[in-house]
Amino acid sequence: MNPTKKVAVVTGANRGLGFEASRQLAKQGYQVIITSRDESKGKTAALQLQNEGLDVISHPLDVTSEESSQKLAEFIRQQFGKLDVLVNNAGIALDLRTEEDSIFNTKIDTLQQTLETNLYGVLRVTQALVPLMKEQNYGRIVNVSSGMGQLTNMQAGAPAYRISKTALNALTRILSSELKDTNILVNSACPGWVKTDMGGPEAPRTPEQGVDTIVWLATLPDGSASGGIFRDRQLIDW
Ligand SMILES: NC(=O)c1ccc[n+]([C@@H]2O[C@H](COP(=O)([O-])OP(=O)(O)OC[C@H]3O[C@@H](n4cnc5c(N)ncnc54)[C@H](OP(=O)(O)O)[C@@H]3O)[C@@H](O)[C@H]2O)c1
């Protein structure tokens, strides 16, 4: 372990945008903790990046579990004694491209499950890990949101997913406000439409393009913006 290295946690990092964000942060010299709800998938993902010569390790994390979130916090405290970056990336889109794409077919259960991961999951993990940032008065938190949560462009389609991302944006604002007197910056990122399991094969962006803004926000210098939502490194409307 190199104590001068910055330590980053990425949730849902075994595939898609989380995996690519882990790769890019490790390329920038961060010690990255790849977290995944399926431990073996996390190990496989970490091995792939280790084989690329990158400094990553894996640790289990199911963002819907309080116990799992606390265990991760304990692990980081013992192993590194600090945390510099948290990328809240894990997400689900249960109603995207299904019959529940219509609000009139939305099941309350689907909405609850979606919020459990995309909203409460982010809050749970952030509550568990922020103390490790406060202790050193440094932190960068990136909540991976979506243009589908923007109120300015709110439309029909995938209502549970959309509502969860709008609520996530509110969480970004609240966290940022509570942390305004610290060097912990909290922002939302919209990756654009990206070719992943969630985005599908039609998506125009590669994962590398999709994580650019996420990694940029995760590595912002002191005194930078907090409490905004960014796409392509530009502030966009809520
Ligand atoms: N792709 C796009 O076009 C796009 C656009 C805008 C925003 N986003 C956002 O970007 C983020 C990543 O999306 P993606 O496209 O990379 O999706 P993805 O390929 O479906 O990956 C989602 C990741 O989240 C993990 N996950 C789901 N539930 C979890 C839980 N309870 N605990 C821990 N991990 C969990 C998944 O783990 P498993 O492998 O175990 O399922 C997987 O690693 C999401 O927040 C998504 O809403 C994506």
PDB file of C-alpha atoms and ligand atoms in Angstrom:
ATOM      1  CA  MET A   1       0.000   0.000   0.000  1.00  0.00           C
ATOM      2  CA  ASN A   2       1.264   3.457  -0.978  1.00  0.00           C
ATOM      3  CA  PRO A   3      -0.024   5.990   1.624  1.00  0.00           C
ATOM      4  CA  THR A   4       0.347   8.957  -0.751  1.00  0.00           C
ATOM      5  CA  LYS A   5      -2.067   7.450  -3.283  1.00  0.00           C
ATOM      6  CA  LYS A   6      -5.597   8.732  -3.388  1.00  0.00           C
ATOM      7  CA  VAL A   7      -8.195   6.036  -2.670  1.00  0.00           C
ATOM      8  CA  ALA A   8     -11.362   5.752  -4.784  1.00  0.00           C
ATOM      9  CA  VAL A   9     -14.436   3.577  -4.387  1.00  0.00           C
ATOM     10  CA  VAL A  10     -16.667   2.856  -7.374  1.00  0.00           C
ATOM     11  CA  THR A  11     -20.013   1.130  -6.818  1.00  0.00           C
ATOM     12  CA  GLY A  12     -21.384  -1.319  -9.383  1.00  0.00           C
ATOM     13  CA  ALA A  13     -17.905  -1.527 -10.875  1.00  0.00           C
ATOM     14  CA  ASN A  14     -17.917  -5.073 -12.216  1.00  0.00           C
ATOM     15  CA  ARG A  15     -19.227  -3.961 -15.622  1.00  0.00           C
ATOM     16  CA  GLY A  16     -20.347  -1.022 -17.726  1.00  0.00           C
ATOM     17  CA  LEU A  17     -19.596   2.556 -16.690  1.00  0.00           C
ATOM     18  CA  GLY A  18     -18.409   1.586 -13.204  1.00  0.00           C
ATOM     19  CA  PHE A  19     -15.799  -0.736 -14.641  1.00  0.00           C
ATOM     20  CA  GLU A  20     -14.556   1.872 -17.102  1.00  0.00           C
ATOM     21  CA  ALA A  21     -14.516   4.635 -14.458  1.00  0.00           C
ATOM     22  CA  SER A  22     -12.377   2.329 -12.280  1.00  0.00           C
ATOM     23  CA  ARG A  23      -9.977   1.793 -15.162  1.00  0.00           C
ATOM     24  CA  GLN A  24      -9.646   5.526 -15.892  1.00  0.00           C
ATOM     25  CA  LEU A  25      -9.179   6.480 -12.233  1.00  0.00           C
ATOM     26  CA  ALA A  26      -6.529   3.779 -11.800  1.00  0.00           C
ATOM     27  CA  LYS A  27      -4.796   5.074 -14.946  1.00  0.00           C
ATOM     28  CA  GLN A  28      -4.636   8.475 -13.234  1.00  0.00           C
ATOM     29  CA  GLY A  29      -2.817   6.908 -10.295  1.00  0.00           C
ATOM     30  CA  TYR A  30      -5.706   6.281  -7.916  1.00  0.00           C
ATOM     31  CA  GLN A  31      -5.897   3.166  -5.764  1.00  0.00           C
ATOM     32  CA  VAL A  32      -9.311   1.929  -6.864  1.00  0.00           C
ATOM     33  CA  ILE A  33     -11.619  -0.319  -4.907  1.00  0.00           C
ATOM     34  CA  ILE A  34     -13.894  -2.063  -7.385  1.00  0.00           C
ATOM     35  CA  THR A  35     -17.083  -2.917  -5.563  1.00  0.00           C
ATOM     36  CA  SER A  36     -19.751  -5.336  -6.754  1.00  0.00           C
ATOM     37  CA  ARG A  37     -22.740  -7.093  -5.247  1.00  0.00           C
ATOM     38  CA  ASP A  38     -21.502 -10.418  -6.658  1.00  0.00           C
ATOM     39  CA  GLU A  39     -18.069 -10.954  -5.111  1.00  0.00           C
ATOM     40  CA  SER A  40     -16.780 -13.259  -7.855  1.00  0.00           C
ATOM     41  CA  LYS A  41     -17.734 -10.789 -10.615  1.00  0.00           C
ATOM     42  CA  GLY A  42     -15.832  -8.091  -8.745  1.00  0.00           C
ATOM     43  CA  LYS A  43     -12.764 -10.316  -8.477  1.00  0.00           C
ATOM     44  CA  THR A  44     -12.868 -11.107 -12.203  1.00  0.00           C
ATOM     45  CA  ALA A  45     -13.198  -7.404 -13.072  1.00  0.00           C
ATOM     46  CA  ALA A  46     -10.321  -6.474 -10.746  1.00  0.00           C
ATOM     47  CA  LEU A  47      -8.130  -9.219 -12.224  1.00  0.00           C
ATOM     48  CA  GLN A  48      -8.738  -7.871 -15.717  1.00  0.00           C
ATOM     49  CA  LEU A  49      -7.539  -4.400 -14.682  1.00  0.00           C
ATOM     50  CA  GLN A  50      -4.648  -5.814 -12.636  1.00  0.00           C
ATOM     51  CA  ASN A  51      -3.554  -7.623 -15.818  1.00  0.00           C
ATOM     52  CA  GLU A  52      -3.476  -4.185 -17.471  1.00  0.00           C
ATOM     53  CA  GLY A  53      -0.986  -3.167 -14.756  1.00  0.00           C
ATOM     54  CA  LEU A  54      -3.494  -1.099 -12.760  1.00  0.00           C
ATOM     55  CA  ASP A  55      -3.683  -0.758  -8.970  1.00  0.00           C
ATOM     56  CA  VAL A  56      -7.170  -2.046  -8.207  1.00  0.00           C
ATOM     57  CA  ILE A  57      -8.629  -4.366  -5.629  1.00  0.00           C
ATOM     58  CA  SER A  58     -12.163  -5.653  -5.235  1.00  0.00           C
ATOM     59  CA  HIS A  59     -14.546  -5.713  -2.302  1.00  0.00           C
ATOM     60  CA  PRO A  60     -18.187  -6.799  -2.094  1.00  0.00           C
ATOM     61  CA  LEU A  61     -20.873  -4.133  -1.820  1.00  0.00           C
ATOM     62  CA  ASP A  62     -24.606  -4.451  -2.255  1.00  0.00           C
ATOM     63  CA  VAL A  63     -25.853  -0.880  -2.047  1.00  0.00           C
ATOM     64  CA  THR A  64     -29.254  -2.088  -0.817  1.00  0.00           C
ATOM     65  CA  SER A  65     -27.645  -3.489   2.350  1.00  0.00           C
ATOM     66  CA  GLU A  66     -26.751  -1.417   5.399  1.00  0.00           C
ATOM     67  CA  GLU A  67     -24.520  -4.219   6.703  1.00  0.00           C
ATOM     68  CA  SER A  68     -22.642  -4.475   3.423  1.00  0.00           C
ATOM     69  CA  SER A  69     -22.097  -0.686   3.346  1.00  0.00           C
ATOM     70  CA  GLN A  70     -20.765  -0.666   6.912  1.00  0.00           C
ATOM     71  CA  LYS A  71     -18.454  -3.613   6.185  1.00  0.00           C
ATOM     72  CA  LEU A  72     -16.981  -1.716   3.254  1.00  0.00           C
ATOM     73  CA  ALA A  73     -16.386   1.329   5.470  1.00  0.00           C
ATOM     74  CA  GLU A  74     -14.614  -0.851   8.065  1.00  0.00           C
ATOM     75  CA  PHE A  75     -12.485  -2.469   5.377  1.00  0.00           C
ATOM     76  CA  ILE A  76     -11.376   0.914   3.983  1.00  0.00           C
ATOM     77  CA  ARG A  77     -10.616   2.239   7.458  1.00  0.00           C
ATOM     78  CA  GLN A  78      -8.432  -0.768   8.296  1.00  0.00           C
ATOM     79  CA  GLN A  79      -6.745  -1.032   4.912  1.00  0.00           C
ATOM     80  CA  PHE A  80      -6.222   2.635   3.981  1.00  0.00           C
ATOM     81  CA  GLY A  81      -7.435   4.819   6.875  1.00  0.00           C
ATOM     82  CA  LYS A  82      -9.019   7.315   4.451  1.00  0.00           C
ATOM     83  CA  LEU A  83     -11.209   7.731   1.389  1.00  0.00           C
ATOM     84  CA  ASP A  84     -10.763  10.392  -1.292  1.00  0.00           C
ATOM     85  CA  VAL A  85     -13.311   9.573  -4.003  1.00  0.00           C
ATOM     86  CA  LEU A  86     -16.731   7.922  -4.063  1.00  0.00           C
ATOM     87  CA  VAL A  87     -18.409   7.257  -7.400  1.00  0.00           C
ATOM     88  CA  ASN A  88     -22.025   6.296  -6.735  1.00  0.00           C
ATOM     89  CA  ASN A  89     -22.512   4.478 -10.026  1.00  0.00           C
ATOM     90  CA  ALA A  90     -24.538   1.336  -9.229  1.00  0.00           C
ATOM     91  CA  GLY A  91     -27.982   1.634 -10.754  1.00  0.00           C
ATOM     92  CA  ILE A  92     -30.924  -0.259 -12.168  1.00  0.00           C
ATOM     93  CA  ALA A  93     -33.501   0.607 -14.808  1.00  0.00           C
ATOM     94  CA  LEU A  94     -36.205  -2.001 -14.280  1.00  0.00           C
ATOM     95  CA  ASP A  95     -38.864  -0.253 -16.326  1.00  0.00           C
ATOM     96  CA  LEU A  96     -36.765   0.818 -19.295  1.00  0.00           C
ATOM     97  CA  ARG A  97     -38.017  -0.766 -22.552  1.00  0.00           C
ATOM     98  CA  THR A  98     -40.689  -2.851 -20.757  1.00  0.00           C
ATOM     99  CA  GLU A  99     -44.493  -2.613 -20.579  1.00  0.00           C
ATOM    100  CA  GLU A 100     -43.922  -0.514 -17.469  1.00  0.00           C
ATOM    101  CA  ASP A 101     -42.453   2.146 -19.749  1.00  0.00           C
ATOM    102  CA  SER A 102     -45.921   3.708 -19.377  1.00  0.00           C
ATOM    103  CA  ILE A 103     -46.691   5.426 -16.054  1.00  0.00           C
ATOM    104  CA  PHE A 104     -50.154   3.830 -16.255  1.00  0.00           C
ATOM    105  CA  ASN A 105     -48.569   0.392 -16.004  1.00  0.00           C
ATOM    106  CA  THR A 106     -45.966   1.279 -13.381  1.00  0.00           C
ATOM    107  CA  LYS A 107     -46.091  -1.013 -10.372  1.00  0.00           C
ATOM    108  CA  ILE A 108     -45.439   0.661  -7.039  1.00  0.00           C
ATOM    109  CA  ASP A 109     -43.162  -2.267  -6.253  1.00  0.00           C
ATOM    110  CA  THR A 110     -41.006  -1.420  -9.277  1.00  0.00           C
ATOM    111  CA  LEU A 111     -40.754   2.169  -8.132  1.00  0.00           C
ATOM    112  CA  GLN A 112     -39.801   1.053  -4.620  1.00  0.00           C
ATOM    113  CA  GLN A 113     -37.147  -1.374  -5.880  1.00  0.00           C
ATOM    114  CA  THR A 114     -35.708   1.277  -8.164  1.00  0.00           C
ATOM    115  CA  LEU A 115     -35.514   3.857  -5.376  1.00  0.00           C
ATOM    116  CA  GLU A 116     -33.982   1.241  -3.074  1.00  0.00           C
ATOM    117  CA  THR A 117     -30.928   1.027  -5.334  1.00  0.00           C
ATOM    118  CA  ASN A 118     -30.745   4.350  -7.187  1.00  0.00           C
ATOM    119  CA  LEU A 119     -31.645   6.648  -4.279  1.00  0.00           C
ATOM    120  CA  TYR A 120     -31.503   4.911  -0.885  1.00  0.00           C
ATOM    121  CA  GLY A 121     -28.458   2.927  -2.048  1.00  0.00           C
ATOM    122  CA  VAL A 122     -26.543   6.112  -2.774  1.00  0.00           C
ATOM    123  CA  LEU A 123     -27.599   7.659   0.537  1.00  0.00           C
ATOM    124  CA  ARG A 124     -26.714   4.507   2.491  1.00  0.00           C
ATOM    125  CA  VAL A 125     -23.223   4.177   0.995  1.00  0.00           C
ATOM    126  CA  THR A 126     -22.555   7.910   1.276  1.00  0.00           C
ATOM    127  CA  GLN A 127     -23.587   7.971   4.941  1.00  0.00           C
ATOM    128  CA  ALA A 128     -21.258   5.044   5.624  1.00  0.00           C
ATOM    129  CA  LEU A 129     -18.241   6.492   3.789  1.00  0.00           C
ATOM    130  CA  VAL A 130     -18.373  10.275   4.279  1.00  0.00           C
ATOM    131  CA  PRO A 131     -16.835  10.069   7.794  1.00  0.00           C
ATOM    132  CA  LEU A 132     -13.633   8.790   6.121  1.00  0.00           C
ATOM    133  CA  MET A 133     -13.618  11.930   3.982  1.00  0.00           C
ATOM    134  CA  LYS A 134     -14.523  14.348   6.775  1.00  0.00           C
ATOM    135  CA  GLU A 135     -11.587  13.152   8.879  1.00  0.00           C
ATOM    136  CA  GLN A 136      -9.138  14.414   6.266  1.00  0.00           C
ATOM    137  CA  ASN A 137     -11.323  17.286   4.983  1.00  0.00           C
ATOM    138  CA  TYR A 138     -11.059  16.025   1.414  1.00  0.00           C
ATOM    139  CA  GLY A 139     -13.522  14.193  -0.769  1.00  0.00           C
ATOM    140  CA  ARG A 140     -15.068  14.050  -4.209  1.00  0.00           C
ATOM    141  CA  ILE A 141     -18.476  12.403  -4.531  1.00  0.00           C
ATOM    142  CA  VAL A 142     -19.935  11.787  -7.983  1.00  0.00           C
ATOM    143  CA  ASN A 143     -23.531  10.633  -8.251  1.00  0.00           C
ATOM    144  CA  VAL A 144     -24.065   9.013 -11.639  1.00  0.00           C
ATOM    145  CA  SER A 145     -27.383  10.449 -12.739  1.00  0.00           C
ATOM    146  CA  SER A 146     -29.074  10.770 -16.105  1.00  0.00           C
ATOM    147  CA  GLY A 147     -30.632  13.307 -18.431  1.00  0.00           C
ATOM    148  CA  MET A 148     -33.761  11.193 -17.948  1.00  0.00           C
ATOM    149  CA  GLY A 149     -33.981  12.712 -14.451  1.00  0.00           C
ATOM    150  CA  GLN A 150     -33.844  16.312 -15.664  1.00  0.00           C
ATOM    151  CA  LEU A 151     -37.075  18.126 -14.793  1.00  0.00           C
ATOM    152  CA  THR A 152     -36.560  20.570 -17.662  1.00  0.00           C
ATOM    153  CA  ASN A 153     -36.789  17.716 -20.184  1.00  0.00           C
ATOM    154  CA  MET A 154     -39.067  15.402 -18.204  1.00  0.00           C
ATOM    155  CA  GLN A 155     -41.070  13.120 -20.488  1.00  0.00           C
ATOM    156  CA  ALA A 156     -42.923   9.830 -20.502  1.00  0.00           C
ATOM    157  CA  GLY A 157     -40.999   6.553 -20.540  1.00  0.00           C
ATOM    158  CA  ALA A 158     -39.245   4.591 -17.770  1.00  0.00           C
ATOM    159  CA  PRO A 159     -41.011   6.613 -15.039  1.00  0.00           C
ATOM    160  CA  ALA A 160     -39.531   4.742 -12.074  1.00  0.00           C
ATOM    161  CA  TYR A 161     -36.017   5.221 -13.414  1.00  0.00           C
ATOM    162  CA  ARG A 162     -36.656   8.894 -14.199  1.00  0.00           C
ATOM    163  CA  ILE A 163     -38.105   9.629 -10.751  1.00  0.00           C
ATOM    164  CA  SER A 164     -35.167   7.880  -9.061  1.00  0.00           C
ATOM    165  CA  LYS A 165     -32.662  10.044 -10.927  1.00  0.00           C
ATOM    166  CA  THR A 166     -34.561  13.282 -10.218  1.00  0.00           C
ATOM    167  CA  ALA A 167     -34.534  12.331  -6.539  1.00  0.00           C
ATOM    168  CA  LEU A 168     -30.840  11.478  -6.774  1.00  0.00           C
ATOM    169  CA  ASN A 169     -30.200  14.987  -8.083  1.00  0.00           C
ATOM    170  CA  ALA A 170     -32.013  16.398  -5.041  1.00  0.00           C
ATOM    171  CA  LEU A 171     -29.742  14.272  -2.864  1.00  0.00           C
ATOM    172  CA  THR A 172     -26.704  15.750  -4.626  1.00  0.00           C
ATOM    173  CA  ARG A 173     -27.911  19.264  -3.777  1.00  0.00           C
ATOM    174  CA  ILE A 174     -28.667  18.408  -0.143  1.00  0.00           C
ATOM    175  CA  LEU A 175     -25.309  16.652   0.417  1.00  0.00           C
ATOM    176  CA  SER A 176     -23.441  19.495  -1.237  1.00  0.00           C
ATOM    177  CA  SER A 177     -25.228  22.068   0.907  1.00  0.00           C
ATOM    178  CA  GLU A 178     -24.511  20.195   4.154  1.00  0.00           C
ATOM    179  CA  LEU A 179     -20.858  19.864   3.170  1.00  0.00           C
ATOM    180  CA  LYS A 180     -20.432  23.438   1.952  1.00  0.00           C
ATOM    181  CA  ASP A 181     -17.899  24.365   4.635  1.00  0.00           C
ATOM    182  CA  THR A 182     -15.684  21.368   3.788  1.00  0.00           C
ATOM    183  CA  ASN A 183     -13.415  20.353   0.936  1.00  0.00           C
ATOM    184  CA  ILE A 184     -15.841  17.572   0.023  1.00  0.00           C
ATOM    185  CA  LEU A 185     -17.429  18.332  -3.365  1.00  0.00           C
ATOM    186  CA  VAL A 186     -20.607  16.576  -4.457  1.00  0.00           C
ATOM    187  CA  ASN A 187     -21.901  16.630  -8.031  1.00  0.00           C
ATOM    188  CA  SER A 188     -24.185  14.694 -10.350  1.00  0.00           C
ATOM    189  CA  ALA A 189     -22.915  13.468 -13.712  1.00  0.00           C
ATOM    190  CA  CYS A 190     -24.889  12.551 -16.809  1.00  0.00           C
ATOM    191  CA  PRO A 191     -22.779  10.182 -18.927  1.00  0.00           C
ATOM    192  CA  GLY A 192     -24.962  10.574 -22.032  1.00  0.00           C
ATOM    193  CA  TRP A 193     -26.378   7.499 -23.768  1.00  0.00           C
ATOM    194  CA  VAL A 194     -23.713   4.824 -23.498  1.00  0.00           C
ATOM    195  CA  LYS A 195     -23.258   1.342 -24.939  1.00  0.00           C
ATOM    196  CA  THR A 196     -23.518  -0.868 -21.830  1.00  0.00           C
ATOM    197  CA  ASP A 197     -25.939  -3.601 -20.741  1.00  0.00           C
ATOM    198  CA  MET A 198     -28.255  -0.811 -19.568  1.00  0.00           C
ATOM    199  CA  GLY A 199     -27.716   1.554 -22.493  1.00  0.00           C
ATOM    200  CA  GLY A 200     -28.013  -1.184 -25.114  1.00  0.00           C
ATOM    201  CA  PRO A 201     -26.128  -1.688 -28.395  1.00  0.00           C
ATOM    202  CA  GLU A 202     -27.758   1.293 -30.176  1.00  0.00           C
ATOM    203  CA  ALA A 203     -26.190   3.819 -27.819  1.00  0.00           C
ATOM    204  CA  PRO A 204     -23.811   6.200 -29.598  1.00  0.00           C
ATOM    205  CA  ARG A 205     -21.220   6.608 -26.831  1.00  0.00           C
ATOM    206  CA  THR A 206     -18.466   4.232 -25.742  1.00  0.00           C
ATOM    207  CA  PRO A 207     -17.995   3.608 -22.006  1.00  0.00           C
ATOM    208  CA  GLU A 208     -14.724   5.559 -22.215  1.00  0.00           C
ATOM    209  CA  GLN A 209     -16.593   8.611 -23.545  1.00  0.00           C
ATOM    210  CA  GLY A 210     -19.353   8.066 -20.973  1.00  0.00           C
ATOM    211  CA  VAL A 211     -17.039   8.160 -17.968  1.00  0.00           C
ATOM    212  CA  ASP A 212     -15.093  11.246 -19.022  1.00  0.00           C
ATOM    213  CA  THR A 213     -17.256  13.666 -17.005  1.00  0.00           C
ATOM    214  CA  ILE A 214     -17.511  11.239 -14.079  1.00  0.00           C
ATOM    215  CA  VAL A 215     -13.723  10.964 -13.793  1.00  0.00           C
ATOM    216  CA  TRP A 216     -13.306  14.708 -14.308  1.00  0.00           C
ATOM    217  CA  LEU A 217     -15.673  15.401 -11.383  1.00  0.00           C
ATOM    218  CA  ALA A 218     -13.943  12.747  -9.253  1.00  0.00           C
ATOM    219  CA  THR A 219     -10.605  14.503  -9.719  1.00  0.00           C
ATOM    220  CA  LEU A 220     -11.653  18.180  -9.447  1.00  0.00           C
ATOM    221  CA  PRO A 221      -9.103  20.510  -7.854  1.00  0.00           C
ATOM    222  CA  ASP A 222      -9.855  22.223  -4.529  1.00  0.00           C
ATOM    223  CA  GLY A 223     -12.298  25.110  -4.793  1.00  0.00           C
ATOM    224  CA  SER A 224     -14.168  23.656  -7.763  1.00  0.00           C
ATOM    225  CA  ALA A 225     -17.906  23.434  -8.273  1.00  0.00           C
ATOM    226  CA  SER A 226     -20.178  21.490  -5.948  1.00  0.00           C
ATOM    227  CA  GLY A 227     -23.912  20.850  -6.124  1.00  0.00           C
ATOM    228  CA  GLY A 228     -24.230  20.831  -9.916  1.00  0.00           C
ATOM    229  CA  ILE A 229     -25.109  18.377 -12.658  1.00  0.00           C
ATOM    230  CA  PHE A 230     -22.643  18.065 -15.527  1.00  0.00           C
ATOM    231  CA  ARG A 231     -22.598  16.479 -18.961  1.00  0.00           C
ATOM    232  CA  ASP A 232     -19.555  16.703 -21.238  1.00  0.00           C
ATOM    233  CA  ARG A 233     -17.869  18.687 -18.442  1.00  0.00           C
ATOM    234  CA  GLN A 234     -20.543  21.425 -18.762  1.00  0.00           C
ATOM    235  CA  LEU A 235     -23.131  22.467 -16.200  1.00  0.00           C
ATOM    236  CA  ILE A 236     -26.621  21.473 -17.425  1.00  0.00           C
ATOM    237  CA  ASP A 237     -30.136  22.271 -16.208  1.00  0.00           C
ATOM    238  CA  TRP A 238     -31.803  20.230 -13.470  1.00  0.00           C
TER     239      TRP A 238
HETATM  240  N1  LIG B   1     -25.731   3.412 -20.076  1.00  0.00           N
HETATM  241  C1  LIG B   1     -26.337   4.579 -20.191  1.00  0.00           C
HETATM  242  O1  LIG B   1     -26.689   5.007 -21.316  1.00  0.00           O
HETATM  243  C2  LIG B   1     -26.592   5.445 -18.983  1.00  0.00           C
HETATM  244  C3  LIG B   1     -27.117   6.721 -19.199  1.00  0.00           C
HETATM  245  C4  LIG B   1     -27.335   7.551 -18.111  1.00  0.00           C
HETATM  246  C5  LIG B   1     -27.039   7.105 -16.824  1.00  0.00           C
HETATM  247  N2  LIG B   1     -26.542   5.853 -16.640  1.00  0.00           N
HETATM  248  C6  LIG B   1     -26.259   5.450 -15.266  1.00  0.00           C
HETATM  249  O2  LIG B   1     -24.924   4.968 -15.169  1.00  0.00           O
HETATM  250  C7  LIG B   1     -24.808   4.008 -14.111  1.00  0.00           C
HETATM  251  C8  LIG B   1     -24.142   2.761 -14.648  1.00  0.00           C
HETATM  252  O3  LIG B   1     -24.930   2.275 -15.722  1.00  0.00           O
HETATM  253  P1  LIG B   1     -24.430   1.198 -16.775  1.00  0.00           P
HETATM  254  O4  LIG B   1     -24.926   1.641 -18.096  1.00  0.00           O
HETATM  255  O5  LIG B   1     -22.992   0.896 -16.577  1.00  0.00           O
HETATM  256  O6  LIG B   1     -25.334  -0.038 -16.315  1.00  0.00           O
HETATM  257  P2  LIG B   1     -25.063  -1.610 -16.224  1.00  0.00           P
HETATM  258  O7  LIG B   1     -24.123  -2.033 -17.296  1.00  0.00           O
HETATM  259  O8  LIG B   1     -26.411  -2.225 -16.147  1.00  0.00           O
HETATM  260  O9  LIG B   1     -24.304  -1.757 -14.818  1.00  0.00           O
HETATM  261  C9  LIG B   1     -24.977  -1.503 -13.629  1.00  0.00           C
HETATM  262  C10 LIG B   1     -24.063  -1.864 -12.483  1.00  0.00           C
HETATM  263  O10 LIG B   1     -24.755  -1.599 -11.254  1.00  0.00           O
HETATM  264  C11 LIG B   1     -24.647  -2.753 -10.438  1.00  0.00           C
HETATM  265  N3  LIG B   1     -25.717  -2.854  -9.443  1.00  0.00           N
HETATM  266  C12 LIG B   1     -27.060  -2.917  -9.632  1.00  0.00           C
HETATM  267  N4  LIG B   1     -27.688  -3.059  -8.448  1.00  0.00           N
HETATM  268  C13 LIG B   1     -26.714  -3.067  -7.500  1.00  0.00           C
HETATM  269  C14 LIG B   1     -26.701  -3.179  -6.081  1.00  0.00           C
HETATM  270  N5  LIG B   1     -27.841  -3.346  -5.380  1.00  0.00           N
HETATM  271  N6  LIG B   1     -25.524  -3.137  -5.422  1.00  0.00           N
HETATM  272  C15 LIG B   1     -24.373  -2.972  -6.096  1.00  0.00           C
HETATM  273  N7  LIG B   1     -24.297  -2.902  -7.437  1.00  0.00           N
HETATM  274  C16 LIG B   1     -25.465  -2.942  -8.115  1.00  0.00           C
HETATM  275  C17 LIG B   1     -24.654  -3.907 -11.425  1.00  0.00           C
HETATM  276  O11 LIG B   1     -24.223  -5.101 -10.795  1.00  0.00           O
HETATM  277  P3  LIG B   1     -24.620  -6.583 -11.377  1.00  0.00           P
HETATM  278  O12 LIG B   1     -23.633  -6.892 -12.467  1.00  0.00           O
HETATM  279  O13 LIG B   1     -24.471  -7.462 -10.171  1.00  0.00           O
HETATM  280  O14 LIG B   1     -26.031  -6.485 -11.882  1.00  0.00           O
HETATM  281  C18 LIG B   1     -23.692  -3.362 -12.465  1.00  0.00           C
HETATM  282  O15 LIG B   1     -22.367  -3.497 -12.011  1.00  0.00           O
HETATM  283  C19 LIG B   1     -26.237   3.793 -13.602  1.00  0.00           C
HETATM  284  O16 LIG B   1     -26.449   4.545 -12.435  1.00  0.00           O
HETATM  285  C20 LIG B   1     -27.100   4.307 -14.739  1.00  0.00           C
HETATM  286  O17 LIG B   1     -28.363   4.728 -14.292  1.00  0.00           O
HETATM  287  C21 LIG B   1     -26.319   5.018 -17.668  1.00  0.00           C
END
